[in-house]
Short mmCIF file of C-alpha atoms and ligand atoms in Angstrom, two decimals:
data_model
loop_
_atom_site.label_atom_id
_atom_site.label_comp_id
_atom_site.label_asym_id
_atom_site.label_seq_id
_atom_site.Cartn_x
_atom_site.Cartn_y
_atom_site.Cartn_z
CA MET A 1 -21.38 7.29 -11.39
CA GLU A 2 -18.02 9.02 -10.79
CA LEU A 3 -15.34 8.11 -8.29
CA LYS A 4 -15.79 9.83 -4.91
CA ILE A 5 -12.87 10.14 -2.59
CA TYR A 6 -12.82 11.27 0.99
CA ASP A 7 -10.63 14.38 1.38
CA SER A 8 -9.16 14.70 4.90
CA LEU A 9 -8.78 18.38 4.60
CA SER A 10 -12.29 19.45 3.79
CA ASP A 11 -13.67 16.43 5.77
CA LYS A 12 -15.95 15.81 2.64
CA GLU A 13 -16.11 13.39 -0.16
CA LYS A 14 -14.88 14.93 -3.42
CA TYR A 15 -15.22 13.76 -6.95
CA LEU A 16 -11.98 13.32 -8.69
CA SER A 17 -11.90 15.94 -11.36
CA GLU A 18 -11.25 14.86 -14.90
CA SER A 19 -7.91 15.66 -16.31
CA LYS A 20 -8.39 14.21 -19.80
CA ASN A 21 -4.85 14.29 -21.37
CA LYS A 22 -2.81 14.89 -18.27
CA ALA A 23 -1.88 12.23 -15.78
CA ILE A 24 -3.27 12.39 -12.27
CA ARG A 25 -0.47 13.49 -10.10
CA LEU A 26 -0.41 11.38 -7.04
CA PHE A 27 2.31 11.70 -4.34
CA VAL A 28 2.57 9.35 -1.38
CA CYS A 29 5.05 9.64 1.49
CA GLY A 30 7.72 6.97 1.32
CA PRO A 31 9.69 5.25 4.04
CA THR A 32 12.30 6.65 6.23
CA VAL A 33 14.96 3.96 5.59
CA TYR A 34 16.72 3.02 8.77
CA ASP A 35 15.34 -0.51 9.26
CA TYR A 36 13.46 -3.22 7.45
CA SER A 37 10.07 -2.37 6.11
CA HIS A 38 7.16 -4.03 8.14
CA ILE A 39 3.71 -5.07 7.33
CA GLY A 40 2.39 -1.71 8.56
CA HIS A 41 4.28 0.03 5.76
CA ALA A 42 2.97 -2.68 3.45
CA ARG A 43 -0.63 -1.81 4.41
CA THR A 44 -0.08 1.77 3.23
CA TYR A 45 1.66 0.78 0.10
CA ILE A 46 -0.55 -2.03 -0.86
CA PHE A 47 -3.48 0.35 -0.59
CA PHE A 48 -1.91 3.08 -2.74
CA ASP A 49 -0.72 0.52 -5.26
CA PHE A 50 -4.34 -0.77 -5.61
CA PHE A 51 -5.57 2.86 -5.81
CA ALA A 52 -3.21 3.68 -8.72
CA LYS A 53 -4.08 0.54 -10.53
CA TYR A 54 -7.72 1.38 -10.09
CA LEU A 55 -7.42 4.75 -11.57
CA LYS A 56 -5.65 3.23 -14.45
CA SER A 57 -8.33 0.67 -14.84
CA LEU A 58 -10.74 3.54 -15.24
CA GLY A 59 -8.77 4.71 -18.22
CA LYS A 60 -6.83 7.59 -16.45
CA LYS A 61 -3.20 8.14 -16.65
CA VAL A 62 -1.33 8.25 -13.38
CA PHE A 63 2.01 9.78 -12.31
CA TYR A 64 2.61 8.11 -8.95
CA LEU A 65 5.59 9.75 -7.15
CA GLN A 66 7.07 8.43 -3.91
CA ASN A 67 9.87 9.93 -2.01
CA ILE A 68 12.49 7.98 -0.01
CA THR A 69 13.67 9.74 3.21
CA ASP A 70 17.35 8.67 3.03
CA ILE A 71 18.62 11.38 5.35
CA ASP A 72 17.03 12.04 8.60
CA ASP A 73 17.60 12.19 12.47
CA LYS A 74 16.39 8.58 12.81
CA ILE A 75 18.84 7.30 10.27
CA ILE A 76 21.67 8.97 11.91
CA LYS A 77 20.80 7.73 15.20
CA LYS A 78 20.40 4.14 14.04
CA ALA A 79 23.73 4.22 12.15
CA LYS A 80 25.43 5.53 15.37
CA GLU A 81 23.99 2.53 17.32
CA GLN A 82 25.27 0.28 14.63
CA ASN A 83 28.57 1.87 14.21
CA THR A 84 27.99 2.47 10.62
CA ASP A 85 27.70 5.14 8.10
CA PRO A 86 24.11 6.82 7.80
CA ILE A 87 24.32 7.07 3.95
CA ILE A 88 25.44 3.45 3.63
CA LEU A 89 22.69 2.34 5.98
CA ALA A 90 20.08 4.21 4.16
CA LYS A 91 21.29 2.79 0.80
CA LEU A 92 21.04 -0.70 2.09
CA MET A 93 17.62 -0.29 3.68
CA THR A 94 16.31 1.52 0.55
CA LYS A 95 17.49 -1.65 -1.44
CA TYR A 96 15.74 -3.97 0.85
CA HIS A 97 12.56 -1.84 0.76
CA LEU A 98 12.34 -1.86 -2.97
CA ARG A 99 13.13 -5.57 -2.91
CA ASP A 100 10.07 -6.05 -0.62
CA MET A 101 7.87 -4.03 -2.76
CA LYS A 102 8.76 -5.97 -5.77
CA THR A 103 8.12 -9.23 -3.92
CA LEU A 104 4.65 -7.99 -3.01
CA GLY A 105 3.91 -6.98 -6.64
CA ILE A 106 3.72 -3.32 -5.71
CA ASN A 107 4.66 -1.93 -9.07
CA SER A 108 2.65 1.09 -9.79
CA VAL A 109 5.06 3.75 -8.53
CA THR A 110 6.19 5.80 -11.51
CA LYS A 111 9.13 7.38 -9.83
CA TYR A 112 10.93 6.73 -6.36
CA ALA A 113 12.84 9.89 -5.45
CA SER A 114 15.42 9.80 -2.71
CA ALA A 115 15.85 13.01 -0.87
CA THR A 116 19.64 13.16 -1.03
CA LYS A 117 19.34 13.40 -4.83
CA PHE A 118 17.30 16.52 -4.46
CA ILE A 119 19.41 18.74 -2.13
CA LYS A 120 19.57 21.66 -4.61
CA GLN A 121 15.71 21.76 -4.84
CA ILE A 122 15.41 21.60 -1.04
CA GLU A 123 17.90 24.30 -0.65
CA LYS A 124 15.93 26.46 -3.17
CA GLN A 125 12.56 25.94 -1.36
CA VAL A 126 14.28 26.85 2.12
CA LYS A 127 15.93 29.97 0.61
CA ASN A 128 12.46 31.00 -0.91
CA LEU A 129 10.87 30.58 2.54
CA ILE A 130 13.62 32.72 4.13
CA LYS A 131 13.24 35.52 1.42
CA LYS A 132 9.53 35.64 1.91
CA GLY A 133 9.88 35.96 5.70
CA PHE A 134 8.48 32.50 6.85
CA ALA A 135 11.81 31.28 8.18
CA TYR A 136 14.29 32.37 10.81
CA LYS A 137 17.75 31.01 11.78
CA ILE A 138 18.87 29.70 15.19
CA GLU A 139 22.66 30.12 15.40
CA ASN A 140 24.58 26.79 15.48
CA ASP A 141 21.36 25.00 15.04
CA GLY A 142 19.32 25.59 11.81
CA TRP A 143 16.65 27.28 9.78
CA TYR A 144 13.11 27.03 11.29
CA PHE A 145 9.63 27.64 9.89
CA ASP A 146 7.77 30.14 11.95
CA ILE A 147 4.29 28.70 12.18
CA LYS A 148 2.82 31.97 13.42
CA SER A 149 3.72 33.48 10.07
CA PHE A 150 1.18 31.21 8.37
CA PRO A 151 -2.25 31.71 10.08
CA GLU A 152 -3.59 28.65 8.19
CA TYR A 153 -1.26 26.42 10.05
CA GLY A 154 -3.33 23.53 11.50
CA LYS A 155 -6.04 23.57 8.81
CA LEU A 156 -5.39 19.96 7.86
CA SER A 157 -5.13 18.36 11.40
CA GLY A 158 -6.59 20.93 13.68
CA ARG A 159 -3.51 20.96 15.64
CA THR A 160 -0.50 23.29 15.91
CA ALA A 161 1.40 21.62 18.84
CA GLU A 162 0.99 24.78 20.78
CA GLY A 163 -1.47 23.07 23.22
CA ALA A 164 -0.88 19.38 22.41
CA GLU A 165 1.81 17.85 24.27
CA ASP A 166 1.29 14.46 22.61
CA SER A 167 1.73 15.75 19.05
CA ILE A 168 5.21 17.01 19.18
CA SER A 169 6.83 13.84 17.71
CA ARG A 170 9.21 14.71 14.87
CA ILE A 171 8.90 18.56 15.62
CA ASP A 172 12.46 19.44 16.14
CA GLU A 173 13.26 20.51 19.70
CA ALA A 174 15.29 23.66 20.25
CA VAL A 175 15.22 26.06 23.20
CA ASP A 176 15.32 29.23 21.14
CA LYS A 177 12.39 28.39 18.90
CA LYS A 178 9.85 31.21 18.48
CA ASN A 179 6.92 28.83 18.84
CA LYS A 180 6.82 25.37 20.25
CA GLY A 181 5.47 24.02 16.97
CA ASP A 182 8.21 25.47 14.68
CA PHE A 183 9.91 22.85 12.70
CA CYS A 184 13.37 22.71 11.27
CA LEU A 185 13.89 23.28 7.46
CA TRP A 186 17.59 23.04 7.34
CA LYS A 187 19.87 21.55 10.12
CA LEU A 188 23.35 22.99 10.43
CA LYS A 189 26.27 20.63 10.18
CA LYS A 190 27.23 18.74 13.35
CA PRO A 191 30.44 16.63 13.92
CA ASN A 192 30.37 13.14 12.38
CA GLU A 193 27.18 13.76 10.50
CA PRO A 194 26.50 13.95 6.82
CA PHE A 195 26.19 17.40 5.40
CA TRP A 196 25.88 19.27 2.06
CA LYS A 197 27.60 22.53 1.24
CA SER A 198 25.39 25.71 1.10
CA ASP A 199 26.73 29.24 1.04
CA VAL A 200 23.43 30.90 1.96
CA LEU A 201 21.96 28.44 4.42
CA GLY A 202 25.32 27.12 5.84
CA ASP A 203 26.55 23.69 5.43
CA GLY A 204 24.03 21.11 6.66
CA ARG A 205 21.26 18.77 5.75
CA PRO A 206 17.50 19.06 5.22
CA GLY A 207 14.76 18.77 7.83
CA TRP A 208 12.33 15.90 7.26
CA HIS A 209 9.25 17.75 6.02
CA ILE A 210 11.01 19.86 3.41
CA GLU A 211 12.31 16.81 1.52
CA ASP A 212 8.80 15.85 0.45
CA THR A 213 7.63 19.22 -0.82
CA ALA A 214 10.98 19.94 -2.71
CA ILE A 215 10.51 16.58 -4.53
CA SER A 216 6.82 17.04 -5.23
CA GLU A 217 7.32 20.47 -6.53
CA ASN A 218 10.19 19.39 -8.69
CA PHE A 219 7.93 16.80 -10.57
CA PHE A 220 4.48 18.24 -10.17
CA GLY A 221 4.88 21.99 -9.60
CA PRO A 222 3.36 23.82 -6.57
CA GLN A 223 -0.23 22.37 -6.91
CA TYR A 224 -1.32 18.89 -7.78
CA ASP A 225 -4.09 16.36 -7.52
CA ILE A 226 -3.66 13.94 -4.68
CA HIS A 227 -1.38 13.63 -1.60
CA GLY A 228 -1.57 10.29 0.22
CA GLY A 229 0.12 8.71 3.25
CA GLY A 230 -0.74 7.00 6.61
CA LEU A 231 -2.78 8.86 9.11
CA ASP A 232 0.22 9.02 11.48
CA LEU A 233 1.77 11.58 9.14
CA LYS A 234 -1.17 13.98 9.07
CA PHE A 235 0.47 15.92 11.98
CA PRO A 236 3.06 17.30 12.01
CA HIS A 237 4.37 16.07 8.72
CA HIS A 238 1.53 16.90 6.30
CA GLU A 239 0.63 19.99 8.20
CA ALA A 240 4.20 21.21 7.74
CA GLU A 241 4.16 20.17 3.97
CA ILE A 242 1.15 22.50 3.44
CA ALA A 243 2.84 25.36 5.25
CA GLN A 244 6.08 25.00 3.35
CA GLN A 245 4.52 24.66 -0.10
CA GLU A 246 1.76 27.14 0.15
CA CYS A 247 4.04 29.80 1.72
CA SER A 248 6.87 29.16 -0.71
CA SER A 249 4.61 29.43 -3.80
CA GLY A 250 1.90 31.76 -2.46
CA LEU A 251 -0.52 29.35 -4.08
CA SER A 252 -3.41 27.38 -2.36
CA PRO A 253 -4.42 24.66 -2.22
CA MET A 254 -1.31 22.64 -2.49
CA VAL A 255 -3.34 19.61 -3.39
CA ASN A 256 -6.93 18.84 -4.33
CA ILE A 257 -7.45 15.79 -2.22
CA TRP A 258 -5.64 14.62 0.91
CA MET A 259 -5.90 10.86 1.46
CA HIS A 260 -5.05 9.21 4.76
CA SER A 261 -4.91 5.48 5.25
CA GLY A 262 -5.46 3.93 8.60
CA MET A 263 -2.73 2.27 10.86
CA LEU A 264 -2.00 -1.33 11.05
CA THR A 265 -1.84 -2.18 14.73
CA VAL A 266 -0.94 -5.08 16.90
CA ASN A 267 -2.97 -5.56 20.17
CA GLY A 268 -4.35 -2.05 19.47
CA LYS A 269 -0.91 -0.34 19.19
CA LYS A 270 0.40 1.06 15.86
CA MET A 271 2.99 -1.29 14.43
CA SER A 272 6.29 0.76 14.30
CA LYS A 273 9.95 0.42 14.18
CA SER A 274 10.24 2.65 17.30
CA LEU A 275 7.76 0.45 19.41
CA ASN A 276 9.64 -2.56 18.24
CA ASN A 277 6.44 -4.52 17.79
CA PHE A 278 6.89 -5.05 14.13
CA LEU A 279 6.70 -7.96 11.73
CA THR A 280 8.86 -7.34 8.81
CA ILE A 281 7.51 -8.13 5.41
CA GLN A 282 10.21 -10.67 4.90
CA ASP A 283 9.23 -12.46 8.04
CA TYR A 284 5.51 -12.41 7.13
CA LEU A 285 6.43 -13.98 3.85
CA LYS A 286 8.16 -16.75 5.50
CA ASN A 287 4.85 -18.34 6.64
CA HIS A 288 2.31 -16.73 4.31
CA SER A 289 1.93 -15.66 0.70
CA ALA A 290 2.06 -12.16 -0.75
CA ASN A 291 -1.45 -12.71 -1.92
CA SER A 292 -2.78 -13.27 1.67
CA LEU A 293 -1.25 -9.98 2.78
CA LYS A 294 -3.01 -8.13 0.06
CA LEU A 295 -6.19 -9.75 0.66
CA LEU A 296 -5.94 -9.16 4.42
CA VAL A 297 -5.18 -5.48 3.97
CA LEU A 298 -7.87 -4.71 1.20
CA SER A 299 -10.51 -6.64 3.20
CA SER A 300 -10.62 -3.76 5.57
CA ASN A 301 -11.55 -0.21 4.66
CA TYR A 302 -8.45 1.85 3.91
CA ARG A 303 -9.54 4.53 6.54
CA SER A 304 -10.12 2.10 9.38
CA LEU A 305 -7.67 0.83 11.79
CA LEU A 306 -6.55 -2.80 11.12
CA ASN A 307 -5.63 -4.84 14.04
CA TYR A 308 -3.25 -7.55 12.67
CA SER A 309 -3.23 -11.02 14.11
CA GLN A 310 -1.97 -14.39 12.90
CA THR A 311 -5.73 -15.46 12.72
CA LEU A 312 -6.38 -12.77 10.05
CA ALA A 313 -3.48 -14.13 8.00
CA GLU A 314 -4.81 -17.67 8.29
CA GLN A 315 -8.29 -16.48 7.26
CA ALA A 316 -6.92 -14.73 4.25
CA GLU A 317 -5.09 -17.90 3.21
CA THR A 318 -8.39 -19.90 3.61
CA SER A 319 -10.23 -17.41 1.47
CA LEU A 320 -7.51 -17.69 -1.19
CA LYS A 321 -7.99 -21.51 -1.21
CA THR A 322 -11.69 -20.98 -1.96
CA VAL A 323 -10.72 -18.66 -4.97
CA LYS A 324 -8.25 -21.39 -6.11
CA GLU A 325 -10.82 -24.10 -5.78
CA PHE A 326 -13.32 -22.10 -7.78
CA ILE A 327 -10.90 -21.37 -10.53
CA THR A 328 -9.88 -25.02 -10.74
CA LYS A 329 -13.54 -25.85 -11.16
CA LEU A 330 -13.93 -23.31 -13.81
CA ASP A 331 -10.95 -24.89 -15.64
CA LEU A 332 -12.58 -28.16 -15.47
CA ALA A 333 -15.94 -26.83 -16.67
CA LYS A 334 -14.16 -25.02 -19.56
CA ASN A 335 -12.43 -28.19 -20.79
CA SER A 336 -15.43 -30.33 -20.47
CA LYS A 337 -16.70 -32.31 -23.49
CA THR A 338 -20.27 -32.16 -22.65
CA LYS A 339 -22.10 -29.00 -24.00
CA GLU A 340 -24.14 -27.07 -21.48
CA THR A 341 -26.70 -24.22 -22.32
CA ARG A 342 -27.36 -22.10 -19.29
CA SER A 343 -25.83 -18.61 -19.32
CA PHE A 344 -24.83 -16.44 -16.36
CA ASP A 345 -25.54 -12.76 -16.04
CA LEU A 346 -22.47 -11.01 -14.62
CA LYS A 347 -24.06 -7.63 -14.69
CA PRO A 348 -25.35 -7.36 -11.09
CA PHE A 349 -21.86 -8.37 -9.87
CA GLU A 350 -20.15 -5.99 -12.18
CA ASP A 351 -22.42 -3.13 -10.98
CA LYS A 352 -21.96 -3.92 -7.32
CA PHE A 353 -18.20 -4.16 -7.69
CA ALA A 354 -17.94 -0.82 -9.60
CA SER A 355 -20.31 1.09 -7.17
CA SER A 356 -18.38 -0.23 -4.14
CA LEU A 357 -15.07 1.10 -5.45
CA GLN A 358 -16.58 4.37 -6.70
CA ASN A 359 -17.78 4.95 -3.19
CA ASP A 360 -14.51 6.05 -1.69
CA LEU A 361 -12.76 2.88 -2.56
CA ASN A 362 -14.79 0.45 -0.60
CA THR A 363 -12.48 -2.56 -1.16
CA PRO A 364 -14.14 -4.76 1.59
CA GLU A 365 -17.44 -4.40 -0.11
CA ALA A 366 -15.86 -5.13 -3.48
CA ILE A 367 -14.11 -8.20 -2.14
CA SER A 368 -17.33 -9.53 -0.61
CA ALA A 369 -19.03 -9.07 -4.03
CA ILE A 370 -16.47 -11.40 -5.37
CA PHE A 371 -17.11 -14.04 -2.75
CA SER A 372 -20.88 -13.70 -3.34
CA LEU A 373 -20.26 -14.22 -6.99
CA ILE A 374 -18.27 -17.31 -6.43
CA ASN A 375 -21.10 -18.63 -4.18
CA GLU A 376 -23.79 -18.04 -6.86
CA VAL A 377 -21.76 -19.40 -9.61
CA ASN A 378 -20.94 -22.49 -7.56
CA LYS A 379 -24.56 -23.40 -7.31
CA VAL A 380 -24.93 -23.71 -10.99
CA ILE A 381 -21.38 -24.05 -12.41
CA TRP A 382 -21.77 -27.62 -14.06
CA THR A 383 -24.84 -26.33 -16.11
CA LEU A 384 -23.23 -23.14 -17.55
CA ASN A 385 -22.29 -22.77 -21.21
CA LEU A 386 -18.75 -22.37 -22.22
CA SER A 387 -19.11 -18.54 -22.96
CA SER A 388 -20.30 -17.86 -19.47
CA ILE A 389 -17.62 -19.89 -17.91
CA LYS A 390 -15.00 -18.01 -19.97
CA ASN A 391 -16.49 -14.72 -19.08
CA ILE A 392 -16.56 -15.51 -15.37
CA GLU A 393 -13.01 -16.57 -15.39
CA LYS A 394 -11.95 -13.48 -17.33
CA THR A 395 -13.83 -11.07 -15.11
CA LEU A 396 -12.61 -12.73 -11.80
CA LYS A 397 -9.02 -12.56 -13.09
CA ASN A 398 -9.46 -8.97 -14.02
CA LYS A 399 -10.86 -7.98 -10.56
CA LEU A 400 -8.27 -9.99 -8.67
CA ASP A 401 -5.57 -8.29 -10.84
CA LEU A 402 -6.69 -4.97 -9.52
CA PHE A 403 -5.98 -6.02 -5.98
CA GLY A 404 -2.58 -7.41 -6.95
CA ILE A 405 -3.76 -11.00 -6.50
CA SER A 406 -2.81 -13.61 -8.95
CA ILE A 407 -3.84 -17.21 -8.49
CA ASN A 408 -1.68 -19.87 -9.95
CA LEU A 409 -3.32 -23.23 -10.10
CA ASP A 410 -1.54 -25.99 -8.25
CA LYS A 411 0.85 -28.18 -10.34
CA ILE A 412 -0.03 -31.62 -9.44
CA PRO A 413 2.83 -34.15 -9.23
CA GLN A 414 2.77 -37.16 -11.40
CA ASN A 415 2.45 -39.61 -8.48
CA ILE A 416 -0.61 -37.75 -7.11
CA ASN A 417 -2.28 -37.59 -10.53
CA LYS A 418 -1.71 -41.38 -10.88
CA LEU A 419 -3.10 -42.19 -7.45
CA ALA A 420 -6.21 -39.90 -8.27
CA LYS A 421 -6.73 -41.76 -11.57
CA GLU A 422 -6.57 -45.11 -9.78
CA ARG A 423 -9.02 -43.76 -7.16
CA LYS A 424 -11.46 -42.65 -9.80
CA LEU A 425 -11.39 -46.18 -11.48
CA LEU A 426 -12.11 -47.75 -8.25
CA ARG A 427 -14.83 -45.37 -7.44
CA ASP A 428 -16.38 -45.78 -10.88
CA SER A 429 -16.35 -49.56 -10.37
CA LYS A 430 -18.08 -48.93 -6.81
CA GLN A 431 -15.03 -50.06 -4.89
CA PHE A 432 -15.62 -47.51 -2.29
CA ILE A 433 -13.63 -48.75 0.53
CA ARG A 434 -10.51 -49.04 -1.63
CA SER A 435 -11.11 -45.67 -3.28
CA ASP A 436 -11.44 -44.10 0.10
CA ASP A 437 -7.98 -45.64 1.23
CA LEU A 438 -6.50 -44.03 -1.92
CA ARG A 439 -8.14 -40.67 -1.09
CA LYS A 440 -6.58 -40.90 2.42
CA ALA A 441 -3.19 -41.84 0.91
CA ILE A 442 -3.52 -38.73 -1.35
CA GLU A 443 -4.33 -36.57 1.60
CA GLU A 444 -1.44 -37.78 3.51
CA LEU A 445 0.81 -36.50 0.69
CA GLY A 446 -0.76 -32.99 1.06
CA TYR A 447 -3.45 -32.98 -1.63
CA LYS A 448 -7.21 -33.46 -1.72
CA VAL A 449 -9.46 -34.90 -4.32
CA GLU A 450 -12.98 -33.67 -4.93
CA ASP A 451 -15.61 -35.30 -7.10
CA THR A 452 -17.77 -33.10 -9.34
CA PRO A 453 -20.27 -33.88 -12.05
CA LYS A 454 -17.55 -33.27 -14.52
CA GLY A 455 -14.85 -35.34 -12.99
CA GLN A 456 -12.40 -34.96 -10.09
CA ILE A 457 -10.44 -31.93 -9.18
CA ILE A 458 -7.15 -32.18 -7.29
CA LEU A 459 -5.95 -29.45 -4.97
CA LYS A 460 -3.10 -28.77 -2.55
CA LYS A 461 -4.32 -28.98 1.07
P1 AMP B 501 7.85 5.75 7.92
O1 AMP B 501 8.90 4.90 7.44
O2 AMP B 501 7.54 5.59 9.43
O3 AMP B 501 8.22 7.16 7.58
O4 AMP B 501 6.50 5.43 7.25
C1 AMP B 501 6.43 5.28 5.80
C2 AMP B 501 5.01 5.15 5.42
O5 AMP B 501 4.38 3.98 6.07
C3 AMP B 501 4.03 6.37 5.84
O6 AMP B 501 3.02 6.56 4.93
C4 AMP B 501 3.35 5.78 7.06
O7 AMP B 501 2.10 6.35 7.37
C5 AMP B 501 3.29 4.29 6.86
N1 AMP B 501 3.28 3.51 7.96
C6 AMP B 501 4.18 3.36 8.90
N2 AMP B 501 3.79 2.47 9.97
C7 AMP B 501 2.49 2.20 9.65
C8 AMP B 501 1.50 1.30 10.27
N3 AMP B 501 1.64 0.64 11.36
N4 AMP B 501 0.33 1.10 9.57
C9 AMP B 501 0.00 1.76 8.31
N5 AMP B 501 0.98 2.54 7.71
C10 AMP B 501 2.17 2.80 8.29
#
């Protein structure tokens, strides 16, 4: 069975076409760096990190490109509020964003490309659009894309802003625009704002949408495999990207597959910097693990809305404890001196796991297959032979790696180990009241002991 992915443009599932030697070219919209990244951003980037890792696990090569919007109206506005320089603010927030990605183990991006490093390419694309008659100038303002010059404008989102009052966010406002939905390609210099010299366009800075297409064209050419991003960017951002790229190159389609991941919401509202209802990645990590955020995110379908709550984070932590307990048991079984003979067939699990992911990356189903496996193995774990135990351990680790989840077994302090040994001796000599007292003492120190047919296991509570 081949990998099927839902393409938002055709509204159909598509098979990812084989590109045997070439890498799959994946572009995902990066952050606009004017504030700390929140767990909404993390949702999108955790998902696409998993996606890139999954493609690699299928033996495919991947070139994962992500832009960083480090010059934009939002950055300039925030810098003014903070009485700082927009370029410095963007640099700082880029640094924090990349730190957060590293902390979360998001490490599959091949190249992060900051817009300010690609001004020449941006200028070239705007000039091309002007030459071909797709752009016009508004004096003392900037160069605009004329959406009426591209009859296919709206083909991705079904919107053009002409009749949709709610959809004009981040479409630049200007009284002299030809059409309400026209967006700015190049903004002419304003006092106290960053600008780059340009003889043809006039000194100024790029509009938001053109940054992405200039960067993707620079690395991938005018046509490539997959473009991803959050659903909030479908209109106007991705619609504008198609218009710019297809008009500038004269080639269509710009990409084979458009992937849109759902929003992370709080009380039903999109988590966003502008609504000020956000939980930064750093704040999340003060109370929870990076593993729990990844499990929480991937336990919901990437195209669905994910309403975040503290309870969800706690549930994810509890599920991780189940996994850790299971791996601790496997470890004990592996090191047991008694030989067992029963074998365990992993094939039904492998098949279920693979088919779930091949079916438009159904991670919740794949994760639920992992927990079913744990359940099934738990029923017979103490009777399994060494090779089965080792296979289960390896397979599980492999699958969790794909989700960016790595489980480290608890390091048990010496005093706890000592108490646990004493408890076992008391229990073996049937001194249950005293052994129970020791169990309570261990619990008060934050650990729990569990008896199994192969000895006791100790876990952090
Ligand atoms: P921005 O910094 O707003 O330009 O967003 C950068 C990336 O994060 C885009 O792909 C957005 O779609 C995504 N993003 C922003 N907010 C959320 C959210 N609440 N849930 C999921 N993805 C988000």
